[in-house]
CSV table of C-alpha atoms in Angstrom, one decimal:
chain,number,residue,atom,x,y,z
A,1,MET,CA,-89.1,12.2,-14.2
A,2,THR,CA,-87.6,8.7,-14.6
A,3,ARG,CA,-87.2,5.9,-11.6
A,4,ILE,CA,-83.8,6.6,-11.8
A,5,ASP,CA,-84.0,10.6,-10.9
A,6,GLN,CA,-86.8,9.7,-8.5
A,7,THR,CA,-84.0,7.1,-6.5
A,8,PHE,CA,-81.0,9.3,-6.8
A,9,ALA,CA,-83.3,12.4,-5.3
A,10,ARG,CA,-84.6,10.2,-2.7
A,11,LEU,CA,-80.7,9.3,-1.8
A,12,LYS,CA,-80.0,12.9,-1.8
A,13,ALA,CA,-82.8,13.6,0.7
A,14,GLU,CA,-81.6,10.7,2.8
A,15,GLY,CA,-78.1,12.4,2.5
A,16,ARG,CA,-76.6,8.8,1.5
A,17,GLY,CA,-74.7,7.6,-1.9
A,18,GLY,CA,-76.5,4.7,-3.4
A,19,LEU,CA,-75.6,0.7,-4.0
A,20,VAL,CA,-75.5,0.0,-7.4
A,21,THR,CA,-75.4,-4.1,-7.6
A,22,PHE,CA,-74.6,-6.0,-11.0
A,23,ILE,CA,-75.7,-9.5,-11.3
A,24,THR,CA,-76.1,-11.5,-14.7
A,25,ALA,CA,-79.1,-12.6,-15.9
A,26,GLY,CA,-79.6,-16.1,-15.8
A,27,ASP,CA,-76.3,-17.1,-14.1
A,28,PRO,CA,-76.1,-19.8,-13.0
A,29,ASP,CA,-80.0,-20.6,-14.0
A,30,TYR,CA,-83.2,-18.8,-14.5
A,31,ASP,CA,-84.5,-19.4,-11.6
A,32,THR,CA,-82.1,-18.6,-9.6
A,33,SER,CA,-80.9,-15.3,-11.1
A,34,LEU,CA,-84.8,-14.4,-10.8
A,35,SER,CA,-84.7,-15.5,-7.0
A,36,LEU,CA,-81.8,-12.9,-6.9
A,37,LEU,CA,-82.8,-10.2,-8.4
A,38,LYS,CA,-85.9,-9.9,-6.6
A,39,GLY,CA,-84.0,-10.4,-3.0
A,40,LEU,CA,-81.8,-7.7,-3.6
A,41,PRO,CA,-83.5,-4.5,-3.1
A,42,GLY,CA,-84.6,-5.9,0.4
A,43,ALA,CA,-81.0,-6.4,0.8
A,44,GLY,CA,-79.7,-3.0,0.4
A,45,ALA,CA,-79.7,-2.2,-3.3
A,46,ASP,CA,-80.7,0.6,-4.4
A,47,ILE,CA,-80.6,0.0,-8.2
A,48,VAL,CA,-79.8,-3.1,-9.9
A,49,GLU,CA,-77.7,-3.4,-13.3
A,50,LEU,CA,-78.5,-6.7,-14.9
A,51,GLY,CA,-76.1,-8.0,-17.3
A,52,MET,CA,-77.1,-9.1,-20.9
A,53,PRO,CA,-74.9,-12.1,-21.4
A,54,PHE,CA,-72.9,-12.1,-24.5
A,55,SER,CA,-70.0,-14.4,-25.4
A,56,ASP,CA,-67.7,-12.0,-25.8
A,57,PRO,CA,-67.6,-9.0,-23.3
A,58,MET,CA,-64.4,-6.8,-23.7
A,59,ALA,CA,-64.6,-5.0,-21.0
A,60,ASP,CA,-65.3,-7.6,-18.2
A,61,GLY,CA,-62.8,-9.7,-16.0
A,62,PRO,CA,-62.8,-13.2,-15.8
A,63,ALA,CA,-65.9,-13.3,-13.2
A,64,ILE,CA,-68.2,-11.9,-15.2
A,65,GLN,CA,-66.8,-13.6,-18.2
A,66,SER,CA,-67.3,-16.6,-16.8
A,67,SER,CA,-71.1,-15.7,-15.3
A,68,SER,CA,-72.1,-14.8,-18.8
A,69,LEU,CA,-70.7,-18.3,-20.5
A,70,ARG,CA,-72.8,-19.9,-17.2
A,71,ALA,CA,-75.3,-18.2,-18.5
A,72,LEU,CA,-75.9,-19.1,-21.9
A,73,LYS,CA,-74.8,-22.4,-21.2
A,74,GLY,CA,-77.9,-23.0,-18.9
A,75,GLY,CA,-80.0,-21.1,-22.1
A,76,GLN,CA,-80.0,-17.3,-21.3
A,77,ASN,CA,-80.9,-15.4,-24.0
A,78,MET,CA,-82.0,-11.9,-24.6
A,79,LYS,CA,-85.9,-13.1,-24.4
A,80,LYS,CA,-85.7,-14.6,-21.3
A,81,THR,CA,-83.6,-11.6,-19.8
A,82,LEU,CA,-86.3,-9.1,-20.7
A,83,ALA,CA,-89.0,-11.8,-19.2
A,84,MET,CA,-87.3,-11.9,-16.1
A,85,VAL,CA,-87.4,-8.3,-15.5
A,86,ARG,CA,-91.2,-8.4,-16.3
A,87,GLU,CA,-91.2,-11.0,-13.4
A,88,PHE,CA,-89.3,-8.7,-10.9
A,89,ARG,CA,-92.0,-5.7,-12.1
A,90,THR,CA,-94.7,-7.9,-11.2
A,91,GLU,CA,-93.6,-8.0,-7.3
A,92,ASN,CA,-91.0,-4.2,-7.5
A,93,GLN,CA,-92.4,-1.1,-9.2
A,94,ASP,CA,-89.9,1.3,-7.1
A,95,THR,CA,-86.2,0.2,-7.7
A,96,PRO,CA,-84.6,1.0,-11.3
A,97,ILE,CA,-83.3,-1.8,-13.4
A,98,VAL,CA,-80.1,-0.8,-15.8
A,99,LEU,CA,-79.5,-3.7,-18.5
A,100,MET,CA,-76.1,-3.8,-19.2
A,101,GLY,CA,-74.3,-5.5,-22.0
A,102,TYR,CA,-72.9,-5.0,-25.5
A,103,TYR,CA,-74.4,-3.8,-28.8
A,104,ASN,CA,-74.4,-7.2,-30.7
A,105,PRO,CA,-77.3,-9.3,-28.9
A,106,ILE,CA,-79.7,-6.1,-29.5
A,107,TYR,CA,-78.6,-5.5,-32.9
A,108,ILE,CA,-79.6,-9.5,-33.4
A,109,TYR,CA,-82.8,-9.0,-31.1
A,110,GLY,CA,-83.7,-6.0,-33.5
A,111,VAL,CA,-83.4,-2.4,-32.1
A,112,ASP,CA,-87.0,-1.5,-32.4
A,113,ARG,CA,-88.3,-5.0,-31.0
A,114,PHE,CA,-85.6,-4.6,-28.2
A,115,VAL,CA,-86.2,-0.9,-26.6
A,116,THR,CA,-90.5,-1.6,-26.9
A,117,ASP,CA,-89.7,-5.0,-24.8
A,118,ALA,CA,-87.7,-3.6,-22.7
A,119,SER,CA,-89.6,-0.6,-21.9
A,120,GLU,CA,-92.7,-2.6,-21.7
A,121,ALA,CA,-91.2,-5.4,-19.4
A,122,GLY,CA,-89.9,-2.1,-16.7
A,123,ALA,CA,-86.6,-1.8,-17.7
A,124,ASP,CA,-85.4,1.8,-16.9
A,125,GLY,CA,-82.2,2.2,-18.7
A,126,LEU,CA,-79.3,1.0,-21.0
A,127,ILE,CA,-75.3,0.4,-20.8
A,128,ILE,CA,-74.0,-0.6,-23.7
A,129,VAL,CA,-70.4,-0.4,-23.2
A,130,ASP,CA,-68.8,-0.7,-27.1
A,131,MET,CA,-71.2,1.9,-28.3
A,132,PRO,CA,-69.2,5.3,-28.4
A,133,PRO,CA,-71.3,8.4,-28.8
A,134,GLU,CA,-70.6,8.9,-32.7
A,135,GLU,CA,-72.1,5.7,-33.2
A,136,ASP,CA,-74.9,5.3,-30.9
A,137,GLU,CA,-77.8,6.7,-33.3
A,138,GLU,CA,-79.0,3.2,-34.2
A,139,LEU,CA,-80.0,2.6,-30.5
A,140,ARG,CA,-79.8,6.1,-28.3
A,141,PRO,CA,-82.8,8.1,-29.9
A,142,ALA,CA,-85.3,4.6,-30.0
A,143,ALA,CA,-84.1,4.1,-26.3
A,144,SER,CA,-84.7,7.9,-25.2
A,145,GLU,CA,-88.0,7.8,-26.9
A,146,LYS,CA,-89.2,4.6,-25.2
A,147,GLY,CA,-88.5,6.3,-21.9
A,148,LEU,CA,-85.2,4.4,-21.4
A,149,ASN,CA,-82.1,6.4,-19.8
A,150,PHE,CA,-79.0,5.7,-21.9
A,151,ILE,CA,-75.9,5.9,-19.6
A,152,ARG,CA,-72.7,6.6,-20.7
A,153,LEU,CA,-69.2,5.2,-19.4
A,154,ALA,CA,-66.3,8.2,-18.4
A,155,THR,CA,-63.4,6.7,-17.4
A,156,PRO,CA,-59.7,8.2,-16.3
A,157,THR,CA,-58.4,8.5,-20.1
A,158,THR,CA,-61.8,10.6,-21.0
A,159,ASP,CA,-60.0,13.9,-21.0
A,160,ALA,CA,-61.0,17.3,-21.4
A,161,ARG,CA,-61.8,17.4,-25.2
A,162,ARG,CA,-63.3,13.8,-25.0
A,163,LEU,CA,-65.8,14.8,-22.0
A,164,PRO,CA,-68.0,16.8,-23.9
A,165,ALA,CA,-69.1,14.1,-26.2
A,166,VAL,CA,-69.6,11.7,-23.7
A,167,LEU,CA,-71.9,13.8,-21.6
A,168,ALA,CA,-73.8,14.6,-24.4
A,169,ASN,CA,-77.2,12.9,-24.5
A,170,THR,CA,-76.1,10.9,-21.2
A,171,SER,CA,-79.2,10.4,-19.1
A,172,GLY,CA,-79.7,8.8,-15.4
A,173,PHE,CA,-76.6,9.0,-14.4
A,174,VAL,CA,-73.0,8.9,-15.5
A,175,TYR,CA,-70.9,5.6,-14.7
A,176,TYR,CA,-67.3,6.5,-13.5
A,177,VAL,CA,-65.3,3.5,-14.4
A,178,SER,CA,-62.4,4.0,-11.6
A,179,ILE,CA,-59.5,1.9,-13.0
A,180,ALA,CA,-58.1,1.5,-17.2
A,181,GLY,CA,-58.7,-1.7,-17.5
A,182,ILE,CA,-61.6,-4.9,-17.2
A,183,THR,CA,-63.8,-5.0,-14.3
A,184,GLY,CA,-62.7,-6.9,-11.5
A,185,THR,CA,-58.9,-6.9,-11.9
A,186,ALA,CA,-57.4,-4.1,-9.5
A,187,ALA,CA,-58.6,-1.7,-6.4
A,188,PRO,CA,-59.7,1.9,-7.4
A,189,ASP,CA,-57.3,4.7,-5.8
A,190,VAL,CA,-59.6,7.2,-3.6
A,191,SER,CA,-57.3,10.1,-4.6
A,192,SER,CA,-57.1,9.5,-8.3
A,193,VAL,CA,-60.9,8.9,-8.3
A,194,GLY,CA,-62.0,11.9,-7.0
A,195,ALA,CA,-59.9,14.1,-8.9
A,196,HIS,CA,-61.6,12.7,-12.4
A,197,VAL,CA,-65.1,12.7,-10.5
A,198,ALA,CA,-64.8,16.6,-9.5
A,199,ARG,CA,-63.6,17.1,-13.0
A,200,ILE,CA,-66.8,15.4,-14.3
A,201,LYS,CA,-69.0,17.2,-11.8
A,202,ALA,CA,-67.6,20.7,-13.1
A,203,HIS,CA,-69.3,19.4,-16.5
A,204,THR,CA,-72.6,18.0,-15.6
A,205,ASP,CA,-75.2,18.1,-13.0
A,206,LEU,CA,-76.3,14.2,-13.2
A,207,PRO,CA,-75.4,12.0,-10.3
A,208,ILE,CA,-72.4,9.7,-11.0
A,209,ALA,CA,-71.9,6.3,-10.1
A,210,ILE,CA,-68.2,4.5,-9.5
A,211,GLY,CA,-67.7,1.1,-10.4
A,212,PHE,CA,-65.0,-1.3,-11.4
A,213,GLY,CA,-62.9,-3.0,-8.9
A,214,VAL,CA,-65.2,-2.3,-6.2
A,215,LYS,CA,-65.5,-5.3,-3.4
A,216,SER,CA,-65.2,-4.0,0.3
A,217,PRO,CA,-67.6,-2.4,2.5
A,218,GLN,CA,-64.6,0.4,3.0
A,219,GLN,CA,-64.5,0.9,-0.6
A,220,VAL,CA,-68.0,1.5,-0.8
A,221,ARG,CA,-68.2,4.1,2.3
A,222,GLU,CA,-64.8,6.0,0.6
A,223,LEU,CA,-66.0,5.9,-3.2
A,224,ALA,CA,-69.8,7.1,-1.7
A,225,ALA,CA,-68.6,10.3,-0.2
A,226,LEU,CA,-67.0,11.2,-3.7
A,227,ALA,CA,-70.2,10.7,-6.0
A,228,GLU,CA,-73.9,9.8,-5.7
A,229,GLY,CA,-73.3,6.1,-6.1
A,230,VAL,CA,-71.0,3.1,-6.5
A,231,VAL,CA,-71.4,-0.3,-8.3
A,232,VAL,CA,-70.7,-3.6,-7.0
A,233,GLY,CA,-70.2,-6.3,-9.8
A,234,SER,CA,-67.5,-8.9,-10.0
A,235,ALA,CA,-67.4,-9.4,-6.2
A,236,LEU,CA,-71.1,-10.3,-6.0
A,237,VAL,CA,-71.5,-12.3,-9.4
A,238,SER,CA,-67.7,-14.1,-7.5
A,239,SER,CA,-69.8,-14.4,-4.4
A,240,ILE,CA,-72.3,-16.3,-6.1
A,241,GLU,CA,-69.8,-18.7,-7.9
A,242,GLU,CA,-68.4,-19.5,-5.3
A,243,THR,CA,-71.5,-21.3,-3.5
A,244,LEU,CA,-71.3,-23.7,-6.9
A,245,ASP,CA,-71.2,-27.1,-7.0
A,246,ALA,CA,-69.2,-29.3,-9.3
A,247,ASN,CA,-71.6,-29.0,-12.1
A,248,GLY,CA,-71.9,-25.3,-11.8
A,249,GLN,CA,-75.1,-25.5,-10.4
A,250,ALA,CA,-76.9,-23.2,-7.4
A,251,THR,CA,-76.7,-24.9,-4.1
A,252,ALA,CA,-78.1,-24.0,-0.6
A,253,GLU,CA,-75.6,-21.1,-0.2
A,254,THR,CA,-76.1,-19.2,-3.1
A,255,LYS,CA,-78.8,-16.9,-2.2
A,256,PRO,CA,-78.2,-16.5,1.3
A,257,LYS,CA,-74.6,-15.6,0.6
A,258,LEU,CA,-74.8,-13.3,-2.3
A,259,LEU,CA,-77.6,-11.7,-0.6
A,260,GLY,CA,-75.9,-11.2,2.7
A,261,PHE,CA,-72.8,-9.7,0.7
A,262,VAL,CA,-75.2,-7.0,-0.6
A,263,GLU,CA,-76.3,-6.4,2.8
A,264,TYR,CA,-72.8,-6.4,4.6
A,265,LEU,CA,-71.9,-3.6,1.7
A,266,ALA,CA,-74.9,-1.4,1.9
A,267,GLU,CA,-74.6,-1.2,5.9
A,268,ALA,CA,-71.4,1.1,4.9
A,269,LEU,CA,-73.7,3.3,3.3
A,270,HIS,CA,-75.8,3.9,6.3
A,271,GLU,CA,-73.2,4.0,8.9
A,272,PRO,CA,-72.3,7.6,8.4
A,273,ALA,CA,-76.0,9.0,8.9
A,274,GLU,CA,-76.9,6.9,12.0
A,275,ALA,CA,-73.4,7.8,13.3
A,276,SER,CA,-74.1,12.0,12.7
A,277,ALA,CA,-78.0,11.1,14.4
A,278,ILE,CA,-76.2,9.6,17.6
């Protein structure tokens, strides 16, 4: 059982959905980003998605695109991203880290070197946005051999004919993209998401995490009732950006604002259990 499997088993026992938080590695600089990464579990993150900065993130909206550019401008690269994971693991052996990004930086780094280094650093899974099932033979088998969950995206346009290919060889969880578009640009329609998630659940026992466009406790609460996890990304990255100074550097507000926002969202996942216990 992987660290991701163990986390969803724990969440099921606790009777609640999980909060999956996304930040971009190296945004706005290595030390600040590492400090934020280390603080996320204590603030309520059950799983952390760590973005691997890329100059052409086609599925990401303006907020995450800007975070990638800030990180790259600050000198972040794949070696430093994996170093962040390694440093995180010196203090935390429980919280899963999923590396999310695009294939080009992995190809340049070297596939075998990447999966070996990622596994040894303590990463638990991969979400490679631009790698469809038909093209994943260059990476997915090597990742699985190293014990890394290979997590795929399903979208509102993933129909019955396409779904089996998406679910094949997927492990850890299924990431359901709640809107047809890029990250952070629209709010998910809960009733529509519920219908799509129910359709996916009819074909897999894997946990499902719903993301794209989630930014409020109410959304977290409503979507968590439909699946096993809720992903918040652009809203968190935007909260980091709002605290930066005119030169794009972190300020004294950066860490408390980001972690305070995560705590605010995480409370929504504990409220139902607390209410039922009264």
